[in-house]
């Protein structure tokens, strides 16, 4: 049987079973009941059905039709087609329900306002549909599909949501026992139940509350998930500025971060994988273990943090600040880097025989390194494990070994203790790192001809007890060779030429006619004798007649020690014999007679002539030798570009990895807008060594970025003077200058800001740069500039 509800009529009655009702435009079907078997309601455009229980039949709302406060149960179903609206919420937010097997189907373009699904009820909201108002998913209710949730969604105990999209305007509450999976979250969600497989993006934010659990969430494009006290996040994937924050007593497990993903840890995190471009920052009270840092990934341990077992792959980086703690084994693979403070403890293992990625800070004034450095090994100088002791000058330093420990005595008498199991078996050498150290390896390459009373003899044939000619006050006299040593170098081409280990070739006649009388090959720290002074040959490299010979990538080199440190003649050139300032152990003694090691010597007290690195003396000598290039056969033509710029490229880097460009630059004044809560920034710029941009005759091989004087922080409340860089104990990345009100950066200097920004919405950091540049423009940088301008 069929019946119509026409325009202008309001029908409220009970129909027999199998009745098909059509509500026409202007018609209203209210509080109707259809018999228990069959039948249907079809509401056309302009029609309205309200307060009707849909039990054993189907109700269809066509485009332009409306439904109001319907109840669906049993085998009943409501289909909301495109352009139709079903309102299940009263003005006082009372919701009508879908329950006991009842179903509502929202087609694309269909809209549901409010309501609830519970007790076996099902709401299917397909892509393109809209759920507005306040909707509740209660016990055993199911909401599924990819419809858009526009306002509020509540998932109670036993409620289940599979899919859906939370709009940026939407909020969701998942209560204990509630379950949501496969949801896209562009708005906000509070999770005390379970959230799995969510895609959090476009500024979406998820708060994992006590008892809440998330698993397999993907966070990207500005999305953020915060795990609070008692919350758990498992298997989270971070990328493209996605952020995971693990607060105090929160926990995360199995996080995978890559491509600008960021995780901040104040609670605990286990089994984290950190990929290219990702940052994990462990703050005070935070603890992480089971970490894997892959190429391009970075893990920072702030003061008060704990870093457990970690594997650092090639290209990965770990930084443990002063006050952080290493609580497990840190495996530093070849090519990885770890920068730690001397007091962090734990164990760092160095697999392989040429692992040079460990830097230890905090030892400028001596101290004990509490970290155990394991698997120390190597094949010889240039081909062995190495440790960079940041800020420690090797000048005048000496060291002694026991089976498991090295004690280094600095020139000022302070000592540094390193704990290296079995170091006595593998050896140890303290050498210049090219950034201010001064322990020179003074060596001749094979084929160098040493002057003796019987004529010139190849250095490799000189033995203990032989006699060579020394020059004392310009007078030749015989002296006895007391020791000879031999070592092997493998060049490290990724370093600067003077640090890489390339030998220096001095062409025949480069010094004067017949001096040297053949090409001379020596190491870069070897000194030549001019006007009563020794000058390191690295300061005379001109690229034409004196140059680094890059065709030689490995070689043997030799030391010849005489009764005193003397001027001797090699290849017709006056140079020096060996002065043992502490690197004798890096050489194998030549000959069959062993000698006991002597005390370490110094340039100040034991040298045969003064060591001179003063620019006023060396620069004129450099230009004099360079001017001889036309008189020297076989001069090289430098091929490396030396283009320079005075633009520092100054910017800031936050602890999250965000780059902040200057909002204003007026001469020496740079201004930057800081985000809320900023506790520190890094001042980043180009950096070059004076020895490269001015000339090797400048004995300054520090990387200098910008010279910074005044720094002011302006907040909404006050202006503060920032002076950490001017203190005697400076933050990482700063050098002292001759000015008391200024300090140089190394191109990447830390600047603590204290607590000033914690309660501020914004701040402006003003930096005054007194000096900058010039800087070398590297080939790859020039290429990038060309691409930008094309």
PDB file of C-alpha atoms in Angstrom, residues 9-170:
ATOM      1  CA  UNK A   9      -0.356  18.687   5.787  1.00  0.00           C
ATOM      2  CA  UNK A  10       1.053  17.303   9.008  1.00  0.00           C
ATOM      3  CA  UNK A  11       0.489  13.602   9.426  1.00  0.00           C
ATOM      4  CA  UNK A  12       0.931  11.756  12.677  1.00  0.00           C
ATOM      5  CA  UNK A  13      -0.518   8.255  12.670  1.00  0.00           C
ATOM      6  CA  UNK A  14       0.157   4.552  12.753  1.00  0.00           C
ATOM      7  CA  UNK A  15       0.383   2.782   9.410  1.00  0.00           C
ATOM      8  CA  UNK A  16      -0.117  -0.874   8.707  1.00  0.00           C
ATOM      9  CA  UNK A  17       2.853  -2.962   7.695  1.00  0.00           C
ATOM     10  CA  UNK A  18       4.207  -2.810   4.144  1.00  0.00           C
ATOM     11  CA  UNK A  19       3.126   0.813   3.745  1.00  0.00           C
ATOM     12  CA  UNK A  20       5.285   2.978   1.464  1.00  0.00           C
ATOM     13  CA  UNK A  21       5.045   6.646   2.420  1.00  0.00           C
ATOM     14  CA  UNK A  22       6.233   9.550   0.264  1.00  0.00           C
ATOM     15  CA  UNK A  23       6.570  12.966   1.888  1.00  0.00           C
ATOM     16  CA  UNK A  24       6.222  15.646  -0.766  1.00  0.00           C
ATOM     17  CA  UNK A  25       7.491  19.222  -0.681  1.00  0.00           C
ATOM     18  CA  UNK A  26       5.821  21.097   2.159  1.00  0.00           C
ATOM     19  CA  UNK A  27       4.570  17.891   3.762  1.00  0.00           C
ATOM     20  CA  UNK A  28       5.486  16.863   7.301  1.00  0.00           C
ATOM     21  CA  UNK A  29       5.461  13.332   8.642  1.00  0.00           C
ATOM     22  CA  UNK A  30       5.628  13.452  12.425  1.00  0.00           C
ATOM     23  CA  UNK A  31       5.747  10.722  15.092  1.00  0.00           C
ATOM     24  CA  UNK A  32       4.588   8.129  12.602  1.00  0.00           C
ATOM     25  CA  UNK A  33       4.712   4.383  13.143  1.00  0.00           C
ATOM     26  CA  UNK A  34       4.798   1.734  10.421  1.00  0.00           C
ATOM     27  CA  UNK A  35       3.894  -1.846  11.150  1.00  0.00           C
ATOM     28  CA  UNK A  36       6.480  -4.340  12.160  1.00  0.00           C
ATOM     29  CA  UNK A  37       7.023  -5.816   8.719  1.00  0.00           C
ATOM     30  CA  UNK A  38       8.250  -3.921   5.636  1.00  0.00           C
ATOM     31  CA  UNK A  39       7.305  -0.519   4.297  1.00  0.00           C
ATOM     32  CA  UNK A  40       9.368   2.632   3.619  1.00  0.00           C
ATOM     33  CA  UNK A  41       9.500   6.380   3.983  1.00  0.00           C
ATOM     34  CA  UNK A  42      10.776   8.529   1.101  1.00  0.00           C
ATOM     35  CA  UNK A  43      11.132  12.225   1.806  1.00  0.00           C
ATOM     36  CA  UNK A  44      11.470  14.435  -1.262  1.00  0.00           C
ATOM     37  CA  UNK A  45      12.911  17.937  -1.564  1.00  0.00           C
ATOM     38  CA  UNK A  46      11.138  20.314   0.799  1.00  0.00           C
ATOM     39  CA  UNK A  47       9.616  17.476   2.807  1.00  0.00           C
ATOM     40  CA  UNK A  48      10.222  16.830   6.498  1.00  0.00           C
ATOM     41  CA  UNK A  49      10.093  13.718   8.650  1.00  0.00           C
ATOM     42  CA  UNK A  50      10.468  14.103  12.401  1.00  0.00           C
ATOM     43  CA  UNK A  51      10.405  12.177  15.671  1.00  0.00           C
ATOM     44  CA  UNK A  52       9.763   8.896  13.901  1.00  0.00           C
ATOM     45  CA  UNK A  53      11.206   5.550  14.948  1.00  0.00           C
ATOM     46  CA  UNK A  54      12.682   3.674  12.001  1.00  0.00           C
ATOM     47  CA  UNK A  55      12.625   0.021  13.019  1.00  0.00           C
ATOM     48  CA  UNK A  56      12.160  -2.587  10.314  1.00  0.00           C
ATOM     49  CA  UNK A  57      12.189  -0.458   7.180  1.00  0.00           C
ATOM     50  CA  UNK A  58      14.201   2.082   5.206  1.00  0.00           C
ATOM     51  CA  UNK A  59      13.893   5.834   5.231  1.00  0.00           C
ATOM     52  CA  UNK A  60      15.430   7.836   2.380  1.00  0.00           C
ATOM     53  CA  UNK A  61      16.047  11.566   2.564  1.00  0.00           C
ATOM     54  CA  UNK A  62      16.487  12.891  -0.971  1.00  0.00           C
ATOM     55  CA  UNK A  63      18.213  16.108  -1.973  1.00  0.00           C
ATOM     56  CA  UNK A  64      16.584  19.058  -0.231  1.00  0.00           C
ATOM     57  CA  UNK A  65      14.726  16.832   2.263  1.00  0.00           C
ATOM     58  CA  UNK A  66      15.058  17.082   6.042  1.00  0.00           C
ATOM     59  CA  UNK A  67      14.878  14.658   8.931  1.00  0.00           C
ATOM     60  CA  UNK A  68      14.625  15.633  12.584  1.00  0.00           C
ATOM     61  CA  UNK A  69      15.128  13.616  15.781  1.00  0.00           C
ATOM     62  CA  UNK A  70      14.790  10.204  14.195  1.00  0.00           C
ATOM     63  CA  UNK A  71      15.485   7.020  16.131  1.00  0.00           C
ATOM     64  CA  UNK A  72      16.906   4.028  14.263  1.00  0.00           C
ATOM     65  CA  UNK A  73      16.971   0.483  15.629  1.00  0.00           C
ATOM     66  CA  UNK A  74      16.562  -3.165  14.703  1.00  0.00           C
ATOM     67  CA  UNK A  75      16.890  -3.591  10.951  1.00  0.00           C
ATOM     68  CA  UNK A  76      15.933  -0.005  10.258  1.00  0.00           C
ATOM     69  CA  UNK A  77      18.026   2.228   8.030  1.00  0.00           C
ATOM     70  CA  UNK A  78      18.117   5.901   7.118  1.00  0.00           C
ATOM     71  CA  UNK A  79      19.822   6.951   3.897  1.00  0.00           C
ATOM     72  CA  UNK A  80      20.792  10.621   3.739  1.00  0.00           C
ATOM     73  CA  UNK A  81      21.436  11.472   0.114  1.00  0.00           C
ATOM     74  CA  UNK A  82      23.420  14.385  -1.281  1.00  0.00           C
ATOM     75  CA  UNK A  83      21.819  17.685  -0.336  1.00  0.00           C
ATOM     76  CA  UNK A  84      19.684  16.181   2.449  1.00  0.00           C
ATOM     77  CA  UNK A  85      20.054  17.015   6.151  1.00  0.00           C
ATOM     78  CA  UNK A  86      19.322  14.769   9.137  1.00  0.00           C
ATOM     79  CA  UNK A  87      19.297  16.638  12.461  1.00  0.00           C
ATOM     80  CA  UNK A  88      19.595  14.421  15.528  1.00  0.00           C
ATOM     81  CA  UNK A  89      20.358  17.076  18.111  1.00  0.00           C
ATOM     82  CA  UNK A  90      17.977  19.372  19.978  1.00  0.00           C
ATOM     83  CA  UNK A  91      18.688  22.974  20.821  1.00  0.00           C
ATOM     84  CA  UNK A  92      19.761  21.872  24.296  1.00  0.00           C
ATOM     85  CA  UNK A  93      22.195  19.319  22.790  1.00  0.00           C
ATOM     86  CA  UNK A  94      20.080  16.212  23.484  1.00  0.00           C
ATOM     87  CA  UNK A  95      20.988  13.540  20.938  1.00  0.00           C
ATOM     88  CA  UNK A  96      18.775  10.887  19.356  1.00  0.00           C
ATOM     89  CA  UNK A  97      20.334   7.521  18.724  1.00  0.00           C
ATOM     90  CA  UNK A  98      21.193   4.822  16.271  1.00  0.00           C
ATOM     91  CA  UNK A  99      21.208   1.547  18.189  1.00  0.00           C
ATOM     92  CA  UNK A 100      20.493  -2.223  18.254  1.00  0.00           C
ATOM     93  CA  UNK A 101      21.522  -2.902  14.661  1.00  0.00           C
ATOM     94  CA  UNK A 102      20.028   0.261  13.200  1.00  0.00           C
ATOM     95  CA  UNK A 103      22.017   2.028  10.491  1.00  0.00           C
ATOM     96  CA  UNK A 104      22.386   5.492   9.025  1.00  0.00           C
ATOM     97  CA  UNK A 105      24.128   5.907   5.688  1.00  0.00           C
ATOM     98  CA  UNK A 106      25.474   9.363   4.833  1.00  0.00           C
ATOM     99  CA  UNK A 107      26.048   9.630   1.103  1.00  0.00           C
ATOM    100  CA  UNK A 108      28.519  12.107  -0.363  1.00  0.00           C
ATOM    101  CA  UNK A 109      26.992  15.542   0.107  1.00  0.00           C
ATOM    102  CA  UNK A 110      24.689  14.354   2.879  1.00  0.00           C
ATOM    103  CA  UNK A 111      24.746  16.080   6.283  1.00  0.00           C
ATOM    104  CA  UNK A 112      24.145  14.761   9.794  1.00  0.00           C
ATOM    105  CA  UNK A 113      23.767  17.253  12.640  1.00  0.00           C
ATOM    106  CA  UNK A 114      24.447  15.734  16.052  1.00  0.00           C
ATOM    107  CA  UNK A 115      23.227  12.375  17.258  1.00  0.00           C
ATOM    108  CA  UNK A 116      24.606   9.240  18.826  1.00  0.00           C
ATOM    109  CA  UNK A 117      25.398   5.692  17.783  1.00  0.00           C
ATOM    110  CA  UNK A 118      25.419   2.940  20.399  1.00  0.00           C
ATOM    111  CA  UNK A 119      24.574  -0.664  21.302  1.00  0.00           C
ATOM    112  CA  UNK A 120      25.281  -2.179  17.893  1.00  0.00           C
ATOM    113  CA  UNK A 121      24.159   0.814  15.835  1.00  0.00           C
ATOM    114  CA  UNK A 122      26.168   1.812  12.762  1.00  0.00           C
ATOM    115  CA  UNK A 123      26.770   5.183  11.117  1.00  0.00           C
ATOM    116  CA  UNK A 124      28.507   5.040   7.749  1.00  0.00           C
ATOM    117  CA  UNK A 125      29.742   8.436   6.550  1.00  0.00           C
ATOM    118  CA  UNK A 126      31.364   8.157   3.136  1.00  0.00           C
ATOM    119  CA  UNK A 127      33.854  10.607   1.668  1.00  0.00           C
ATOM    120  CA  UNK A 128      32.220  13.940   0.965  1.00  0.00           C
ATOM    121  CA  UNK A 129      29.621  13.636   3.706  1.00  0.00           C
ATOM    122  CA  UNK A 130      29.491  15.951   6.715  1.00  0.00           C
ATOM    123  CA  UNK A 131      28.921  15.346  10.422  1.00  0.00           C
ATOM    124  CA  UNK A 132      28.170  18.613  12.173  1.00  0.00           C
ATOM    125  CA  UNK A 133      27.154  19.535  15.693  1.00  0.00           C
ATOM    126  CA  UNK A 134      27.983  17.217  18.579  1.00  0.00           C
ATOM    127  CA  UNK A 135      28.102  13.481  17.842  1.00  0.00           C
ATOM    128  CA  UNK A 136      28.561  10.642  20.346  1.00  0.00           C
ATOM    129  CA  UNK A 137      29.840   7.129  19.679  1.00  0.00           C
ATOM    130  CA  UNK A 138      28.886   5.069  22.726  1.00  0.00           C
ATOM    131  CA  UNK A 139      29.045   1.451  23.873  1.00  0.00           C
ATOM    132  CA  UNK A 140      29.277  -0.957  20.893  1.00  0.00           C
ATOM    133  CA  UNK A 141      28.374   1.805  18.454  1.00  0.00           C
ATOM    134  CA  UNK A 142      30.336   2.153  15.206  1.00  0.00           C
ATOM    135  CA  UNK A 143      31.148   5.197  13.082  1.00  0.00           C
ATOM    136  CA  UNK A 144      32.991   4.385   9.859  1.00  0.00           C
ATOM    137  CA  UNK A 145      33.948   5.944   6.540  1.00  0.00           C
ATOM    138  CA  UNK A 146      35.812   9.050   5.456  1.00  0.00           C
ATOM    139  CA  UNK A 147      33.210  11.673   6.170  1.00  0.00           C
ATOM    140  CA  UNK A 148      34.187  15.064   7.526  1.00  0.00           C
ATOM    141  CA  UNK A 149      33.592  15.798  11.221  1.00  0.00           C
ATOM    142  CA  UNK A 150      33.116  19.533  11.489  1.00  0.00           C
ATOM    143  CA  UNK A 151      32.573  20.231  15.190  1.00  0.00           C
ATOM    144  CA  UNK A 152      32.601  17.783  18.112  1.00  0.00           C
ATOM    145  CA  UNK A 153      33.030  14.030  18.320  1.00  0.00           C
ATOM    146  CA  UNK A 154      32.858  12.022  21.556  1.00  0.00           C
ATOM    147  CA  UNK A 155      33.981   8.391  21.625  1.00  0.00           C
ATOM    148  CA  UNK A 156      32.895   6.768  24.897  1.00  0.00           C
ATOM    149  CA  UNK A 157      33.685   3.426  26.529  1.00  0.00           C
ATOM    150  CA  UNK A 158      33.088   0.680  23.960  1.00  0.00           C
ATOM    151  CA  UNK A 159      32.560   3.126  21.103  1.00  0.00           C
ATOM    152  CA  UNK A 160      34.418   2.531  17.837  1.00  0.00           C
ATOM    153  CA  UNK A 161      35.394   4.892  15.035  1.00  0.00           C
ATOM    154  CA  UNK A 162      37.019   3.646  11.848  1.00  0.00           C
ATOM    155  CA  UNK A 163      38.140   6.410   9.501  1.00  0.00           C
ATOM    156  CA  UNK A 164      36.596   9.913   9.321  1.00  0.00           C
ATOM    157  CA  UNK A 165      38.350  13.241   8.900  1.00  0.00           C
ATOM    158  CA  UNK A 166      38.498  15.791  11.702  1.00  0.00           C
ATOM    159  CA  UNK A 167      38.314  19.273  10.207  1.00  0.00           C
ATOM    160  CA  UNK A 168      40.580  22.019  11.546  1.00  0.00           C
ATOM    161  CA  UNK A 169      37.540  23.364  13.424  1.00  0.00           C
ATOM    162  CA  UNK A 170      36.715  19.990  14.998  1.00  0.00           C
TER     163      UNK A 170
END
